PDB file of C-alpha atoms and ligand atoms in Angstrom:
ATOM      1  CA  UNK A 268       9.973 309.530 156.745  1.00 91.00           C
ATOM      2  CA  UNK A 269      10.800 306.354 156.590  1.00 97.00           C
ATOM      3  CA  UNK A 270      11.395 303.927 159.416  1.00 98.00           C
ATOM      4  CA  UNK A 271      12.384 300.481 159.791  1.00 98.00           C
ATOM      5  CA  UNK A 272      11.557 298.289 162.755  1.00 99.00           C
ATOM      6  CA  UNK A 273      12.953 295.072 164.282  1.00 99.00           C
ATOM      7  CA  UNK A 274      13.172 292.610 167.258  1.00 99.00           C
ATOM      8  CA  UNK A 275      14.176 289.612 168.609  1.00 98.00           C
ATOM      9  CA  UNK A 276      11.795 287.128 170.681  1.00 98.00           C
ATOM     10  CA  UNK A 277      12.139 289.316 173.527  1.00 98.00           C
ATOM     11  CA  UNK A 278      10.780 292.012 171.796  1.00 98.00           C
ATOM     12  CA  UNK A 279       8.309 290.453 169.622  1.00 98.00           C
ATOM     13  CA  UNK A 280       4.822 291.517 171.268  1.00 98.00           C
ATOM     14  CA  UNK A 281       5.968 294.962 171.647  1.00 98.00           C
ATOM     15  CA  UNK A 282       7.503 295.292 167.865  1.00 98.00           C
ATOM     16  CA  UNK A 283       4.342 294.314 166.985  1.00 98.00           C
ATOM     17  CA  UNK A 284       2.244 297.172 168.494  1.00 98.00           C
ATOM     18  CA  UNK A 285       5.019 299.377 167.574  1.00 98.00           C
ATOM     19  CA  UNK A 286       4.356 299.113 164.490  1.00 98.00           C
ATOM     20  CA  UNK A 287       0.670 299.164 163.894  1.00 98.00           C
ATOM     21  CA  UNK A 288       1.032 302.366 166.061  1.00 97.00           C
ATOM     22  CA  UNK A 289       3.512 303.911 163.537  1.00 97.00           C
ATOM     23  CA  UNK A 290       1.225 303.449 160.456  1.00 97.00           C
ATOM     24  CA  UNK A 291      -1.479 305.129 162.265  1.00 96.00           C
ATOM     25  CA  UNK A 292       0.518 307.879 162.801  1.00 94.00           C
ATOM     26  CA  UNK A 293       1.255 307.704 159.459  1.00 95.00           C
ATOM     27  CA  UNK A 294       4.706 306.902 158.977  1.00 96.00           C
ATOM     28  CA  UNK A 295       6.117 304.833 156.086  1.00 98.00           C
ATOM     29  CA  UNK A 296       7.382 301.979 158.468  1.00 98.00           C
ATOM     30  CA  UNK A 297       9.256 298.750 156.930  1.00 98.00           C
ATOM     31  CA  UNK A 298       9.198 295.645 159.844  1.00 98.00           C
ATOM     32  CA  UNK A 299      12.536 293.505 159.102  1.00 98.00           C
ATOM     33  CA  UNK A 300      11.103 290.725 162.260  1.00 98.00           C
ATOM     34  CA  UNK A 301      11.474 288.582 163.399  1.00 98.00           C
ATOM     35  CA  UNK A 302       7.907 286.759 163.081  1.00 98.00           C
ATOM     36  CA  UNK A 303       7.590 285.129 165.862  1.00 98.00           C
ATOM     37  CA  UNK A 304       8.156 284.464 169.722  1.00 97.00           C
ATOM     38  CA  UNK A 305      10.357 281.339 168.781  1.00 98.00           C
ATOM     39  CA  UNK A 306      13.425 282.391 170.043  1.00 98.00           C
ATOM     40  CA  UNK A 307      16.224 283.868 167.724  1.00 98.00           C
ATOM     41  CA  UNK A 308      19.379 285.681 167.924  1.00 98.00           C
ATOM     42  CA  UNK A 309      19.020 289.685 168.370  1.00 98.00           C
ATOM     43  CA  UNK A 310      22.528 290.573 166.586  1.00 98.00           C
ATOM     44  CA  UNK A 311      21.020 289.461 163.229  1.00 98.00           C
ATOM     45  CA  UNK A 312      17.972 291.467 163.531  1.00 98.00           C
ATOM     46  CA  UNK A 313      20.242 294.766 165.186  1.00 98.00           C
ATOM     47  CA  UNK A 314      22.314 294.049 161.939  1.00 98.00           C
ATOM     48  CA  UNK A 315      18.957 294.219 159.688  1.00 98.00           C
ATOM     49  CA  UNK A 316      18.201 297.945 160.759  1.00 98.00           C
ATOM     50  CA  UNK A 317      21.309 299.252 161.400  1.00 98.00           C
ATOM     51  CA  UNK A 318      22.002 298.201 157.620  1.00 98.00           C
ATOM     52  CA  UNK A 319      19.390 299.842 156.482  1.00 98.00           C
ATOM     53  CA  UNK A 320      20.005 303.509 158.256  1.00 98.00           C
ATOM     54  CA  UNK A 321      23.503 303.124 157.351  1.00 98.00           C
ATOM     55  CA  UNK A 322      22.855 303.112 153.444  1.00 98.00           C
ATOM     56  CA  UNK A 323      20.272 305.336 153.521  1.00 98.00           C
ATOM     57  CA  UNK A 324      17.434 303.107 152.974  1.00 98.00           C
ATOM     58  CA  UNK A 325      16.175 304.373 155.937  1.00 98.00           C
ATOM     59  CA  UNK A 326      15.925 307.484 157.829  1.00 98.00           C
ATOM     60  CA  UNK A 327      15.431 305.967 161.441  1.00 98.00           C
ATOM     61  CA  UNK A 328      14.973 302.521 163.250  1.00 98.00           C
ATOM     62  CA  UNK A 329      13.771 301.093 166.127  1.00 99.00           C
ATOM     63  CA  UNK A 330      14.736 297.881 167.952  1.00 99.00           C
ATOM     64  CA  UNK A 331      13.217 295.940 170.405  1.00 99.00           C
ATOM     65  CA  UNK A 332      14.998 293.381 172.745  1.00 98.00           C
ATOM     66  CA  UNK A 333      14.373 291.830 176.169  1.00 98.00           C
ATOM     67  CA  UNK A 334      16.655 295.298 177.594  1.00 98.00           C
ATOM     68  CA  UNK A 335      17.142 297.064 174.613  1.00 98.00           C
ATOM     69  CA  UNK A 336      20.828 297.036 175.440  1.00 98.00           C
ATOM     70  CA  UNK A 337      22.128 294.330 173.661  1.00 98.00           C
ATOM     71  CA  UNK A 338      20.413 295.544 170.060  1.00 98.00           C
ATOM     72  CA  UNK A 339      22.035 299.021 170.936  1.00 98.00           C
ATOM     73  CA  UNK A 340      25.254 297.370 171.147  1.00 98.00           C
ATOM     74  CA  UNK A 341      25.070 295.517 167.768  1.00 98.00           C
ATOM     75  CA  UNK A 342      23.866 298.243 165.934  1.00 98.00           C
ATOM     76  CA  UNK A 343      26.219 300.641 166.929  1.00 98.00           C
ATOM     77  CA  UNK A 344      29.193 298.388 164.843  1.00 97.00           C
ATOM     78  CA  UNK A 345      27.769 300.063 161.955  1.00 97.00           C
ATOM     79  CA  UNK A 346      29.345 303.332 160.494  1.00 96.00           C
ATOM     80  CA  UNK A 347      26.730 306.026 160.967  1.00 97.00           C
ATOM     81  CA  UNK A 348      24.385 304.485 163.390  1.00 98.00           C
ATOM     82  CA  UNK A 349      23.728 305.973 166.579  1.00 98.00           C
ATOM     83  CA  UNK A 350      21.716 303.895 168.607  1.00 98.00           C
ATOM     84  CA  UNK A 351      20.057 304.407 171.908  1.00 98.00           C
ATOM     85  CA  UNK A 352      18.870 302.598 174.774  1.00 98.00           C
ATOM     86  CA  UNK A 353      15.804 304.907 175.976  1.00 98.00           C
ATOM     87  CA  UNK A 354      13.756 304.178 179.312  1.00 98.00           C
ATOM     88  CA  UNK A 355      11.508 307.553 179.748  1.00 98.00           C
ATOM     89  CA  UNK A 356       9.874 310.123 177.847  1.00 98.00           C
ATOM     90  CA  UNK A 357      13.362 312.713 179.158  1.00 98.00           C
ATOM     91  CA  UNK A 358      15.878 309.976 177.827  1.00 98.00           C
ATOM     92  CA  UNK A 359      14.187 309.597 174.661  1.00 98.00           C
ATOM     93  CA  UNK A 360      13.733 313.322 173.989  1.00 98.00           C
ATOM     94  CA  UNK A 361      17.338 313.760 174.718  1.00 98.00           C
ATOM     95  CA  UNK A 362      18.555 310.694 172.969  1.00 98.00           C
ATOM     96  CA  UNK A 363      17.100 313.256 169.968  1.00 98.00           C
ATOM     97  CA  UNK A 364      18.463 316.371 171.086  1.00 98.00           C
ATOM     98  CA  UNK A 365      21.995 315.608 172.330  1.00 98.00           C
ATOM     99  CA  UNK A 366      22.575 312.540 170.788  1.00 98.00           C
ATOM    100  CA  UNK A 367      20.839 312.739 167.123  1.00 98.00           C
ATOM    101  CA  UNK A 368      20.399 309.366 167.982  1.00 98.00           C
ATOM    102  CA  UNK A 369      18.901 307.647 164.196  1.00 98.00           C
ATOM    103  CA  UNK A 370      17.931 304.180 166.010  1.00 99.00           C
ATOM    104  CA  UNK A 371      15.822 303.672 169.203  1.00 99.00           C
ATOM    105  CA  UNK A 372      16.322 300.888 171.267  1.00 99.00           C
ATOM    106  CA  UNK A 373      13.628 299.658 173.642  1.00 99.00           C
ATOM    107  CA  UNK A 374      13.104 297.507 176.086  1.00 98.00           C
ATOM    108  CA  UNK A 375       9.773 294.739 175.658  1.00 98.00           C
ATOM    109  CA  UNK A 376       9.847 293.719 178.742  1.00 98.00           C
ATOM    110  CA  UNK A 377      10.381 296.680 181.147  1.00 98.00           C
ATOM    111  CA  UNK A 378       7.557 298.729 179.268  1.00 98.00           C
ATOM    112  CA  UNK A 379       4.072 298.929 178.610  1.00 98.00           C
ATOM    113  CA  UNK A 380       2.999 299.546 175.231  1.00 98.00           C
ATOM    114  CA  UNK A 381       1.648 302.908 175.879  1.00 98.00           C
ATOM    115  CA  UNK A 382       5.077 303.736 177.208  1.00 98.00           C
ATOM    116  CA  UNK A 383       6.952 302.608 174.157  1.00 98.00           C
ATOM    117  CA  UNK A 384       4.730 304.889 171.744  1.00 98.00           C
ATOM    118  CA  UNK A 385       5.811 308.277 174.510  1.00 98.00           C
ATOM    119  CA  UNK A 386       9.397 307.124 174.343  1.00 98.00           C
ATOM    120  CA  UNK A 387       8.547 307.158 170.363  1.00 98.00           C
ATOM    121  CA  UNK A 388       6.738 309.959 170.254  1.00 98.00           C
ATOM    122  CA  UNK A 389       9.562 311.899 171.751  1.00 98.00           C
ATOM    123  CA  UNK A 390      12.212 310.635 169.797  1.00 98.00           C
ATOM    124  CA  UNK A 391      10.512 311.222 167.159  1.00 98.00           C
ATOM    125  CA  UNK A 392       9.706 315.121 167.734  1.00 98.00           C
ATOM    126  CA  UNK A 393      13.234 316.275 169.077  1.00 98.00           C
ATOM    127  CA  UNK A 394      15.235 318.835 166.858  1.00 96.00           C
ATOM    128  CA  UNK A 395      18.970 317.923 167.518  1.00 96.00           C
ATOM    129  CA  UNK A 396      20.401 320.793 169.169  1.00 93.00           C
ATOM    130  CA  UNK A 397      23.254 321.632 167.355  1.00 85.00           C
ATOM    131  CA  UNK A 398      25.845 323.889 168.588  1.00 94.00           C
ATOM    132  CA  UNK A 399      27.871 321.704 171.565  1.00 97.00           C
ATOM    133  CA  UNK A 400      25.519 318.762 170.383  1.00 97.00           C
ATOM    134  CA  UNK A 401      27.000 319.148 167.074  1.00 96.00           C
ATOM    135  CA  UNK A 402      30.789 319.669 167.859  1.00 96.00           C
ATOM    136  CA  UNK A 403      30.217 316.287 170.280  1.00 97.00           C
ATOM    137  CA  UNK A 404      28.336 314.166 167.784  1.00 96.00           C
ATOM    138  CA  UNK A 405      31.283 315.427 164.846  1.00 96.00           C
ATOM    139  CA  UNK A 406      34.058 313.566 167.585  1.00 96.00           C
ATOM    140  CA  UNK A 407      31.699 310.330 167.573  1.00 95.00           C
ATOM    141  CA  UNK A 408      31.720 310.050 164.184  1.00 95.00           C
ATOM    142  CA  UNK A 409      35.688 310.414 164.064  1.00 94.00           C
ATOM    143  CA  UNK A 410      36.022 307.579 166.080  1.00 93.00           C
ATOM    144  CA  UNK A 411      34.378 305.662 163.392  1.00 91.00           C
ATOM    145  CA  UNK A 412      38.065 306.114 161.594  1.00 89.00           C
ATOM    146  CA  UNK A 413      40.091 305.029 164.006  1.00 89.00           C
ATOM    147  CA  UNK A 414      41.391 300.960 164.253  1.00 83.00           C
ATOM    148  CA  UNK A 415      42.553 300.216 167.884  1.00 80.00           C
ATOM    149  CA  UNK A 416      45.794 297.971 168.143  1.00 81.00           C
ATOM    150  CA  UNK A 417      46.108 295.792 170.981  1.00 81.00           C
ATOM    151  CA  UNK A 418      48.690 297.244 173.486  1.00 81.00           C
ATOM    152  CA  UNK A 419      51.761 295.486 173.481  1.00 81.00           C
ATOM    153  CA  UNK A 420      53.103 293.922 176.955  1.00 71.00           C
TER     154      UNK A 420
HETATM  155  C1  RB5 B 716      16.982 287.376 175.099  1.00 81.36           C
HETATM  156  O1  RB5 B 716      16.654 286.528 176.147  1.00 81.36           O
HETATM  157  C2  RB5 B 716      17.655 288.638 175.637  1.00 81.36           C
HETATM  158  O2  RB5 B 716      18.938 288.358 176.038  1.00 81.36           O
HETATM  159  C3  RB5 B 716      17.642 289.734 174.595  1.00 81.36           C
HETATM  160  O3  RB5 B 716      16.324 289.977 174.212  1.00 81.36           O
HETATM  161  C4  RB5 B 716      18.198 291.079 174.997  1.00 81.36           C
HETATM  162  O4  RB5 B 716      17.648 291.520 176.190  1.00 81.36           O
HETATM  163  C5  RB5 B 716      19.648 291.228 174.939  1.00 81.36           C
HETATM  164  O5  RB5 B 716      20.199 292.297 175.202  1.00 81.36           O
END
């Protein structure tokens, strides 16, 4: 599987360890940055991953941002992606299950490292559930169609 990986400064320490964890659990894992702690705009690096699993060149992502939430909110402009904001092993597992949630987005400054690779971990092993799961997930998609007017007063 392959999995692409990206922060912002907020997230930079923990993207880091993220990803030398992934390799070692031997995952083919693709880190789109940033490079640094120098601060820099997360919308540009949500837009790098959520790119990716939206073509296809990718499978799954994870971002990492000061929350997680404002990643999760970028990437989710893009058709296909379904990105969540995870803060426990439960969450993440269910972000899987329920949600078939394709990107992860973490919080670097909340967690410890050792809790971003269980909130992985989970992610990572959860079947989605199908059935209900499915027949919600199929509505979220549909919305992906629809173009919201502004009401008129
Ligand atoms: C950067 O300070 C911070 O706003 C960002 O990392 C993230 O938490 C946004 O949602």
């Amino acid at each position: 599987m392959k999995i692409v990986v990206a922060s912002d400064h907020g997230g930079f320490t923990a993207k880091e360890a993220i990803v030398k964890a992934l390799e070692k659990l031997g995952l083919e894992v693709l880190d789109l940055g940033c490079r640094t702690e120098e601060s820099c705009d997360y919308p540009d690096y949500a837009r790098k991953v959520a790119q990716a699993v939206s073509q296809g060149r990718a499978e799954k992502g994870i971002l990492v941002c000061g929350t997680g939430i404002g990643m999760s909110i970028a990437a989710n402009k893009f058709p296909g992606v379904r990105a969540a904001v995870v803060w426990s092993r439960e969450t993440a597992h269910l972000a899987g299950e329920h949600n078939w949630a394709n990107v992860l987005c973490l919080s670097g400054r909340l967690f410890s490292g050792a809790q971003h690779i269980t909130m992985i971990r989970a992610w990572l092993a959860a079947a989605f559930g199908e059935g209900r799961h499915s027949r919600r997930v199929k509505k979220i998609i549909k919305f992906e169609s629809l173009s919201c007017k502004p009401r008129k007063s």
